[in-house]
mmCIF file of C-alpha atoms in Angstrom:
data_model
loop_
_atom_site.group_PDB
_atom_site.id
_atom_site.type_symbol
_atom_site.label_atom_id
_atom_site.label_comp_id
_atom_site.label_asym_id
_atom_site.label_seq_id
_atom_site.Cartn_x
_atom_site.Cartn_y
_atom_site.Cartn_z
ATOM 1 C CA MET A 1 -5.366 -10.525 3.147
ATOM 2 C CA SER A 2 -1.617 -10.466 2.433
ATOM 3 C CA GLY A 3 -0.896 -9.844 6.095
ATOM 4 C CA THR A 4 -3.032 -12.806 7.058
ATOM 5 C CA LEU A 5 -1.265 -15.134 4.597
ATOM 6 C CA ALA A 6 2.118 -13.982 5.836
ATOM 7 C CA ASP A 7 1.114 -14.691 9.425
ATOM 8 C CA MET A 8 -0.080 -18.147 8.434
ATOM 9 C CA ALA A 9 3.183 -18.868 6.614
ATOM 10 C CA ARG A 10 5.182 -17.854 9.674
ATOM 11 C CA GLU A 11 3.035 -19.950 11.987
ATOM 12 C CA GLN A 12 2.995 -23.079 9.800
ATOM 13 C CA PRO A 13 6.495 -24.461 10.632
ATOM 14 C CA ARG A 14 5.861 -24.198 14.378
ATOM 15 C CA SER A 15 2.477 -25.903 14.234
ATOM 16 C CA ALA A 16 3.549 -28.671 11.853
ATOM 17 C CA THR A 17 6.453 -30.073 13.873
ATOM 18 C CA ALA A 18 4.604 -31.915 16.640
ATOM 19 C CA PRO A 19 1.859 -33.359 14.417
ATOM 20 C CA ALA A 20 4.521 -34.674 12.035
ATOM 21 C CA VAL A 21 6.148 -36.631 14.852
ATOM 22 C CA ARG A 22 2.810 -38.028 15.973
ATOM 23 C CA GLU A 23 1.926 -38.865 12.386
ATOM 24 C CA SER A 24 5.174 -40.828 11.939
ATOM 25 C CA GLY A 25 4.333 -42.877 15.019
ATOM 26 C CA LYS A 26 0.880 -43.669 13.660
ATOM 27 C CA VAL A 27 2.326 -44.613 10.275
ATOM 28 C CA LEU A 28 4.912 -46.893 11.919
ATOM 29 C CA LEU A 29 2.192 -48.597 13.959
ATOM 30 C CA THR A 30 0.138 -49.095 10.805
ATOM 31 C CA LEU A 31 3.143 -50.562 8.995
ATOM 32 C CA VAL A 32 3.739 -53.001 11.846
ATOM 33 C CA ARG A 33 0.104 -54.064 11.698
ATOM 34 C CA ARG A 34 0.487 -54.511 7.951
ATOM 35 C CA GLU A 35 3.364 -56.954 8.477
ATOM 36 C CA PHE A 36 1.282 -59.170 10.745
ATOM 37 C CA TRP A 37 -1.619 -58.969 8.323
ATOM 38 C CA GLU A 38 0.468 -59.957 5.291
ATOM 39 C CA HIS A 39 2.695 -62.481 7.125
ATOM 40 C CA ARG A 40 0.264 -64.329 9.353
ATOM 41 C CA ALA A 41 2.784 -67.035 10.219
ATOM 42 C CA LEU A 42 4.456 -64.488 12.531
ATOM 43 C CA TRP A 43 1.626 -64.872 15.025
ATOM 44 C CA LEU A 44 -0.148 -67.987 13.826
ATOM 45 C CA ALA A 45 2.806 -70.381 14.123
ATOM 46 C CA PRO A 46 3.550 -69.598 17.820
ATOM 47 C CA LEU A 47 -0.144 -69.935 18.644
ATOM 48 C CA VAL A 48 -0.337 -73.336 16.933
ATOM 49 C CA VAL A 49 2.747 -74.530 18.822
ATOM 50 C CA THR A 50 1.233 -73.288 22.086
ATOM 51 C CA ALA A 51 -1.953 -75.245 21.397
ATOM 52 C CA LEU A 52 0.021 -78.409 20.592
ATOM 53 C CA LEU A 53 2.072 -78.037 23.781
ATOM 54 C CA ALA A 54 -1.139 -77.564 25.774
ATOM 55 C CA LEU A 55 -2.377 -80.843 24.263
ATOM 56 C CA CYS A 56 0.863 -82.526 25.284
ATOM 57 C CA ALA A 57 0.448 -81.177 28.812
ATOM 58 C CA ALA A 58 -3.076 -82.586 28.893
ATOM 59 C CA ILE A 59 -2.360 -86.110 27.636
ATOM 60 C CA GLY A 60 1.443 -86.468 27.714
ATOM 61 C CA ARG A 61 3.621 -88.337 30.202
ATOM 62 C CA ILE A 62 6.357 -86.717 32.273
ATOM 63 C CA HIS A 63 9.510 -88.795 32.780
ATOM 64 C CA LEU A 64 12.517 -87.662 34.778
ATOM 65 C CA ASP A 65 15.780 -89.484 34.077
ATOM 66 C CA VAL A 66 17.568 -89.161 37.424
ATOM 67 C CA ASP A 67 19.389 -91.872 39.315
ATOM 68 C CA ASP A 68 17.701 -91.403 42.676
ATOM 69 C CA ALA A 69 13.946 -91.103 42.170
ATOM 70 C CA ALA A 70 13.456 -90.392 45.869
ATOM 71 C CA HIS A 71 15.062 -86.987 45.380
ATOM 72 C CA VAL A 72 12.143 -85.968 43.153
ATOM 73 C CA GLN A 73 9.871 -86.146 46.169
ATOM 74 C CA GLY A 74 11.825 -83.391 47.935
ATOM 75 C CA GLU A 75 10.444 -79.858 47.948
ATOM 76 C CA ALA A 76 13.510 -78.350 46.264
ATOM 77 C CA GLN A 77 13.403 -80.955 43.516
ATOM 78 C CA ARG A 78 9.700 -80.409 42.863
ATOM 79 C CA VAL A 79 10.328 -76.663 42.544
ATOM 80 C CA ALA A 80 13.216 -77.399 40.174
ATOM 81 C CA VAL A 81 10.905 -79.565 38.052
ATOM 82 C CA PHE A 82 8.397 -76.704 38.006
ATOM 83 C CA THR A 83 10.965 -74.262 36.604
ATOM 84 C CA LEU A 84 12.334 -76.864 34.187
ATOM 85 C CA ILE A 85 8.839 -77.373 32.754
ATOM 86 C CA GLN A 86 8.637 -73.609 32.372
ATOM 87 C CA TRP A 87 11.891 -73.553 30.384
ATOM 88 C CA VAL A 88 11.313 -76.695 28.294
ATOM 89 C CA PHE A 89 7.823 -75.686 27.182
ATOM 90 C CA ALA A 90 9.099 -72.254 26.105
ATOM 91 C CA MET A 91 11.923 -73.570 23.906
ATOM 92 C CA PRO A 92 9.696 -74.827 21.030
ATOM 93 C CA LEU A 93 8.090 -71.378 20.822
ATOM 94 C CA TYR A 94 11.481 -69.689 20.454
ATOM 95 C CA VAL A 95 12.721 -72.226 17.896
ATOM 96 C CA VAL A 96 9.605 -71.845 15.753
ATOM 97 C CA ALA A 97 9.787 -68.050 16.050
ATOM 98 C CA LEU A 98 13.438 -68.162 14.917
ATOM 99 C CA PHE A 99 12.571 -70.026 11.729
ATOM 100 C CA VAL A 100 9.478 -67.928 11.042
ATOM 101 C CA VAL A 101 11.365 -64.639 11.482
ATOM 102 C CA SER A 102 14.225 -65.846 9.261
ATOM 103 C CA PHE A 103 11.836 -66.722 6.432
ATOM 104 C CA TYR A 104 9.970 -63.468 7.007
ATOM 105 C CA LEU A 105 13.127 -61.352 6.652
ATOM 106 C CA LEU A 106 14.075 -63.155 3.459
ATOM 107 C CA ASP A 107 10.614 -62.723 1.972
ATOM 108 C CA CYS A 108 9.292 -59.336 3.186
ATOM 109 C CA LEU A 109 11.076 -57.086 0.656
ATOM 110 C CA TYR A 110 11.446 -59.705 -2.073
ATOM 111 C CA ALA A 111 7.730 -60.564 -2.162
ATOM 112 C CA GLU A 112 6.576 -56.979 -2.669
ATOM 113 C CA ARG A 113 8.785 -56.715 -5.745
ATOM 114 C CA LYS A 114 7.747 -60.134 -6.998
ATOM 115 C CA ASP A 115 4.007 -59.421 -6.896
ATOM 116 C CA ARG A 116 4.551 -55.740 -7.861
ATOM 117 C CA SER A 117 2.730 -54.522 -4.756
ATOM 118 C CA ILE A 118 5.724 -52.244 -4.159
ATOM 119 C CA LEU A 119 4.275 -49.926 -6.801
ATOM 120 C CA PHE A 120 1.204 -49.433 -4.637
ATOM 121 C CA TRP A 121 3.158 -48.912 -1.421
ATOM 122 C CA LYS A 122 5.529 -46.456 -3.079
ATOM 123 C CA SER A 123 2.552 -44.421 -4.251
ATOM 124 C CA LEU A 124 1.640 -43.789 -0.614
ATOM 125 C CA PRO A 125 3.268 -40.994 1.421
ATOM 126 C CA VAL A 126 5.437 -43.460 3.357
ATOM 127 C CA SER A 127 9.227 -43.304 3.200
ATOM 128 C CA ASP A 128 11.422 -46.285 2.366
ATOM 129 C CA GLY A 129 13.254 -45.786 5.639
ATOM 130 C CA LEU A 130 10.106 -46.077 7.722
ATOM 131 C CA THR A 131 8.974 -49.125 5.755
ATOM 132 C CA VAL A 132 12.261 -51.021 6.176
ATOM 133 C CA CYS A 133 12.599 -50.031 9.839
ATOM 134 C CA SER A 134 9.094 -51.335 10.519
ATOM 135 C CA LYS A 135 10.179 -54.750 9.240
ATOM 136 C CA MET A 136 13.252 -54.785 11.468
ATOM 137 C CA LEU A 137 11.098 -53.632 14.374
ATOM 138 C CA VAL A 138 8.782 -56.578 13.819
ATOM 139 C CA ALA A 139 11.655 -59.078 13.527
ATOM 140 C CA LEU A 140 13.845 -57.843 16.395
ATOM 141 C CA VAL A 141 11.377 -56.368 18.891
ATOM 142 C CA VAL A 142 7.719 -57.211 18.393
ATOM 143 C CA VAL A 143 8.028 -60.933 17.644
ATOM 144 C CA PRO A 144 10.694 -61.784 20.290
ATOM 145 C CA LEU A 145 8.910 -59.877 23.050
ATOM 146 C CA GLY A 146 5.570 -61.253 21.864
ATOM 147 C CA VAL A 147 6.895 -64.817 22.027
ATOM 148 C CA PHE A 148 8.293 -64.146 25.504
ATOM 149 C CA ALA A 149 4.906 -62.864 26.678
ATOM 150 C CA LEU A 150 3.156 -65.819 25.023
ATOM 151 C CA ALA A 151 5.537 -68.271 26.707
ATOM 152 C CA LEU A 152 4.837 -66.613 30.058
ATOM 153 C CA LEU A 153 1.067 -66.900 29.678
ATOM 154 C CA ALA A 154 1.321 -70.374 28.172
ATOM 155 C CA HIS A 155 3.277 -71.635 31.178
ATOM 156 C CA LEU A 156 0.454 -70.533 33.448
ATOM 157 C CA LEU A 157 -1.909 -72.528 31.229
ATOM 158 C CA TYR A 158 0.359 -75.586 31.261
ATOM 159 C CA THR A 159 0.714 -75.359 35.043
ATOM 160 C CA ALA A 160 -3.078 -75.274 35.426
ATOM 161 C CA ILE A 161 -3.477 -78.300 33.150
ATOM 162 C CA LEU A 162 -0.758 -80.300 34.919
ATOM 163 C CA GLY A 163 -2.133 -79.263 38.310
ATOM 164 C CA ALA A 164 -5.554 -80.553 37.320
ATOM 165 C CA ARG A 165 -3.990 -83.859 36.283
ATOM 166 C CA VAL A 166 -2.284 -84.112 39.672
ATOM 167 C CA LEU A 167 -5.598 -83.493 41.448
ATOM 168 C CA ILE A 168 -7.419 -86.205 39.505
ATOM 169 C CA GLY A 169 -4.548 -88.637 40.000
ATOM 170 C CA THR A 170 -3.362 -89.140 36.412
ATOM 171 C CA LEU A 171 0.001 -87.506 37.166
ATOM 172 C CA PRO A 172 2.199 -87.865 40.242
ATOM 173 C CA PRO A 173 2.938 -84.679 42.234
ATOM 174 C CA VAL A 174 6.333 -84.079 40.665
ATOM 175 C CA PHE A 175 6.252 -80.272 40.737
ATOM 176 C CA THR A 176 5.359 -77.483 43.167
ATOM 177 C CA TRP A 177 4.487 -73.866 42.397
ATOM 178 C CA ASN A 178 6.998 -71.342 43.702
ATOM 179 C CA THR A 179 6.398 -67.692 42.785
ATOM 180 C CA TYR A 180 9.952 -66.580 43.569
ATOM 181 C CA GLU A 181 11.546 -69.239 41.351
ATOM 182 C CA TRP A 182 8.927 -68.598 38.664
ATOM 183 C CA LEU A 183 9.926 -64.922 38.549
ATOM 184 C CA ARG A 184 13.632 -65.810 38.520
ATOM 185 C CA THR A 185 13.110 -68.176 35.600
ATOM 186 C CA GLU A 186 11.138 -65.552 33.690
ATOM 187 C CA LEU A 187 13.947 -63.051 34.313
ATOM 188 C CA VAL A 188 16.525 -65.491 32.933
ATOM 189 C CA MET A 189 14.400 -66.057 29.833
ATOM 190 C CA PHE A 190 13.863 -62.324 29.325
ATOM 191 C CA LEU A 191 17.566 -61.441 29.649
ATOM 192 C CA VAL A 192 18.617 -64.259 27.329
ATOM 193 C CA THR A 193 15.970 -63.180 24.805
ATOM 194 C CA VAL A 194 17.140 -59.555 24.778
ATOM 195 C CA LEU A 195 20.840 -60.456 24.506
ATOM 196 C CA ALA A 196 20.171 -63.006 21.761
ATOM 197 C CA VAL A 197 18.244 -60.400 19.748
ATOM 198 C CA LEU A 198 21.133 -57.942 20.051
ATOM 199 C CA TRP A 199 23.722 -60.587 19.146
ATOM 200 C CA TYR A 200 21.892 -61.940 16.091
ATOM 201 C CA ALA A 201 20.790 -58.521 14.801
ATOM 202 C CA PRO A 202 23.521 -58.487 12.077
ATOM 203 C CA LEU A 203 22.172 -61.748 10.684
ATOM 204 C CA ALA A 204 18.721 -60.183 10.521
ATOM 205 C CA GLY A 205 20.182 -57.203 8.670
ATOM 206 C CA TYR A 206 21.970 -59.541 6.248
ATOM 207 C CA LEU A 207 18.754 -61.417 5.464
ATOM 208 C CA LEU A 208 16.919 -58.125 4.957
ATOM 209 C CA VAL A 209 19.553 -56.890 2.489
ATOM 210 C CA MET A 210 19.353 -60.137 0.542
ATOM 211 C CA SER A 211 15.563 -59.832 0.441
ATOM 212 C CA SER A 212 15.813 -56.334 -0.999
ATOM 213 C CA TRP A 213 18.563 -57.168 -3.507
ATOM 214 C CA VAL A 214 18.099 -60.626 -5.071
ATOM 215 C CA ARG A 215 15.818 -61.108 -8.071
ATOM 216 C CA ARG A 216 14.890 -64.734 -7.314
ATOM 217 C CA SER A 217 15.463 -67.557 -4.809
ATOM 218 C CA PRO A 218 16.409 -65.394 -1.813
ATOM 219 C CA MET A 219 16.844 -68.395 0.490
ATOM 220 C CA LEU A 220 19.306 -70.093 -1.856
ATOM 221 C CA LEU A 221 21.306 -66.959 -2.590
ATOM 222 C CA ALA A 222 21.441 -65.977 1.085
ATOM 223 C CA THR A 223 22.714 -69.427 2.079
ATOM 224 C CA LEU A 224 25.284 -69.972 -0.690
ATOM 225 C CA PRO A 225 27.838 -67.359 0.504
ATOM 226 C CA LEU A 226 27.788 -68.838 4.016
ATOM 227 C CA VAL A 227 28.465 -72.304 2.600
ATOM 228 C CA LEU A 228 30.804 -71.582 -0.311
ATOM 229 C CA ALA A 229 33.035 -68.959 1.350
ATOM 230 C CA PRO A 230 34.506 -71.342 3.978
ATOM 231 C CA ILE A 231 35.002 -74.070 1.350
ATOM 232 C CA LEU A 232 36.760 -71.722 -1.098
ATOM 233 C CA GLU A 233 38.991 -70.352 1.655
ATOM 234 C CA TRP A 234 40.005 -73.821 2.768
ATOM 235 C CA VAL A 235 40.708 -74.952 -0.825
ATOM 236 C CA ALA A 236 42.645 -71.786 -1.753
ATOM 237 C CA PHE A 237 44.535 -71.041 1.463
ATOM 238 C CA GLY A 238 44.066 -74.040 3.734
ATOM 239 C CA THR A 239 42.688 -71.818 6.531
ATOM 240 C CA ARG A 240 39.375 -71.704 8.421
ATOM 241 C CA HIS A 241 38.996 -68.028 9.324
ATOM 242 C CA VAL A 242 35.628 -67.590 7.615
ATOM 243 C CA MET A 243 34.244 -70.774 9.173
ATOM 244 C CA ASP A 244 35.494 -69.706 12.596
ATOM 245 C CA PHE A 245 33.874 -66.286 12.174
ATOM 246 C CA ILE A 246 30.531 -67.792 11.133
ATOM 247 C CA ASN A 247 30.689 -70.277 13.985
ATOM 248 C CA TYR A 248 31.502 -67.495 16.450
ATOM 249 C CA ARG A 249 28.670 -65.320 15.189
ATOM 250 C CA LEU A 250 26.233 -68.206 15.525
ATOM 251 C CA ASN A 251 27.367 -69.570 18.886
ATOM 252 C CA GLY A 252 29.564 -66.880 20.446
ATOM 253 C CA ILE A 253 26.835 -65.501 22.683
ATOM 254 C CA TRP A 254 26.471 -68.864 24.417
ATOM 255 C CA TRP A 255 30.222 -69.070 24.981
ATOM 256 C CA LEU A 256 30.283 -65.574 26.439
ATOM 257 C CA LEU A 257 27.270 -66.311 28.639
ATOM 258 C CA GLY A 258 29.006 -69.424 29.935
ATOM 259 C CA VAL A 259 26.122 -71.800 29.299
ATOM 260 C CA HIS A 260 28.519 -74.704 29.815
ATOM 261 C CA ASN A 261 28.898 -73.598 33.441
ATOM 262 C CA THR A 262 25.229 -74.109 34.248
ATOM 263 C CA ARG A 263 24.337 -77.342 36.007
ATOM 264 C CA ILE A 264 20.571 -77.529 35.903
ATOM 265 C CA ILE A 265 20.228 -81.227 35.033
ATOM 266 C CA THR A 266 22.650 -83.731 36.549
ATOM 267 C CA LYS A 267 22.573 -87.455 37.176
ATOM 268 C CA HIS A 268 21.862 -86.905 40.844
ATOM 269 C CA GLY A 269 19.104 -84.333 40.697
ATOM 270 C CA LEU A 270 17.821 -81.061 39.294
ATOM 271 C CA ALA A 271 18.497 -77.407 40.034
ATOM 272 C CA SER A 272 16.122 -74.503 39.536
ATOM 273 C CA VAL A 273 16.492 -72.672 36.233
ATOM 274 C CA GLY A 274 16.670 -69.460 38.258
ATOM 275 C CA THR A 275 20.144 -70.476 39.436
ATOM 276 C CA ALA A 276 21.327 -69.493 35.948
ATOM 277 C CA LEU A 277 21.148 -65.862 37.120
ATOM 278 C CA GLU A 278 24.319 -66.525 39.112
ATOM 279 C CA ALA A 279 25.929 -68.937 36.640
ATOM 280 C CA LEU A 280 25.463 -66.979 33.397
ATOM 281 C CA SER A 281 27.762 -64.030 32.681
ATOM 282 C CA PHE A 282 25.400 -61.391 31.311
ATOM 283 C CA ARG A 283 28.003 -58.677 31.858
ATOM 284 C CA ALA A 284 30.478 -60.482 29.581
ATOM 285 C CA VAL A 285 28.012 -60.227 26.699
ATOM 286 C CA LEU A 286 27.078 -56.602 27.342
ATOM 287 C CA THR A 287 30.733 -55.546 27.554
ATOM 288 C CA SER A 288 31.774 -57.522 24.483
ATOM 289 C CA ILE A 289 32.973 -55.255 21.671
ATOM 290 C CA ASP A 290 31.658 -57.814 19.171
ATOM 291 C CA LEU A 291 28.098 -57.191 20.341
ATOM 292 C CA TRP A 292 28.308 -53.442 19.739
ATOM 293 C CA LEU A 293 30.231 -53.774 16.472
ATOM 294 C CA GLY A 294 27.468 -56.111 15.347
ATOM 295 C CA LEU A 295 24.863 -53.437 16.081
ATOM 296 C CA VAL A 296 26.869 -50.921 14.031
ATOM 297 C CA VAL A 297 26.967 -53.415 11.167
ATOM 298 C CA THR A 298 23.218 -53.924 11.580
ATOM 299 C CA ALA A 299 22.591 -50.193 11.208
ATOM 300 C CA ALA A 300 24.723 -50.162 8.042
ATOM 301 C CA LEU A 301 22.853 -53.143 6.612
ATOM 302 C CA VAL A 302 19.473 -51.553 7.335
ATOM 303 C CA TYR A 303 20.641 -48.375 5.601
ATOM 304 C CA ALA A 304 21.765 -50.473 2.616
ATOM 305 C CA ALA A 305 18.370 -52.182 2.469
ATOM 306 C CA ILE A 306 16.650 -48.783 2.489
ATOM 307 C CA ARG A 307 18.815 -47.511 -0.372
ATOM 308 C CA ILE A 308 18.309 -50.683 -2.415
ATOM 309 C CA ARG A 309 14.542 -50.556 -1.947
ATOM 310 C CA ARG A 310 14.488 -46.897 -2.945
ATOM 311 C CA TYR A 311 16.402 -47.306 -6.211
ATOM 312 C CA ARG A 312 15.867 -50.938 -7.163
ATOM 313 C CA ASP A 313 13.820 -51.396 -10.322
ATOM 314 C CA ASP A 314 13.196 -54.939 -11.497
ATOM 315 C CA SER A 315 11.103 -53.856 -14.456
#
């Protein structure tokens, strides 16, 4: 009997390693599902916007403000209109997702302390680290990639609706399907989405820390430092370093990409959105030290949120 127990004790560490890894993956997947179950706006809001845009495609009117309307009848211009529709219809989805994710990050850790549900979740064999990381995974990976996939599928729906309107004569033939330009436009949108997520990750970490730390009004307390710090600096020292830093962190990615160099809409015609692959400087963003320093700061902020959630006691 003793020999058997000893053998089992020696075998236990080797047999428990792989299942533990698999179990962590299952727990993380369950936590991600929990976030979408508790915060339904994460998936409901983009779907509602998609439905409203589909309604606009069905009954709306397309107007192109270009000087020479004859250019619109050219093949290249109709392809450019096709890609522009693809881009324009995707923008509302990304804007709504940005607001929804921001409110989600401010609320996800604060709400569980407010309604005391944290006591239940802490009673489960789930670590604080895995819980907080699941929330960042939802905000920085699942929702952005989900919105990108939704925008891709939605554009196919919009194209079908607009194509049907062209066939029945309620819409002039202002666009033409082009698979190559469609793929190029999707690639531009995917690259911009990934780089934007990496650039704004520190802001997501900041919102998560505020959600885990403040006792009330997380939106107000998260906004006040960003508003008061530049004012106090200007009053005390007459400088604008804080404002410049905030402005750079909010808009720096677009400066580095060189969005101002793109010429998709001009007074004399349109260019395909796919031409942004040559105009935008993706390498400048990837090689920017500010991008990678921001990711280091994000890791530190996530660690801080984990520690605060572990030891914070509002009782």
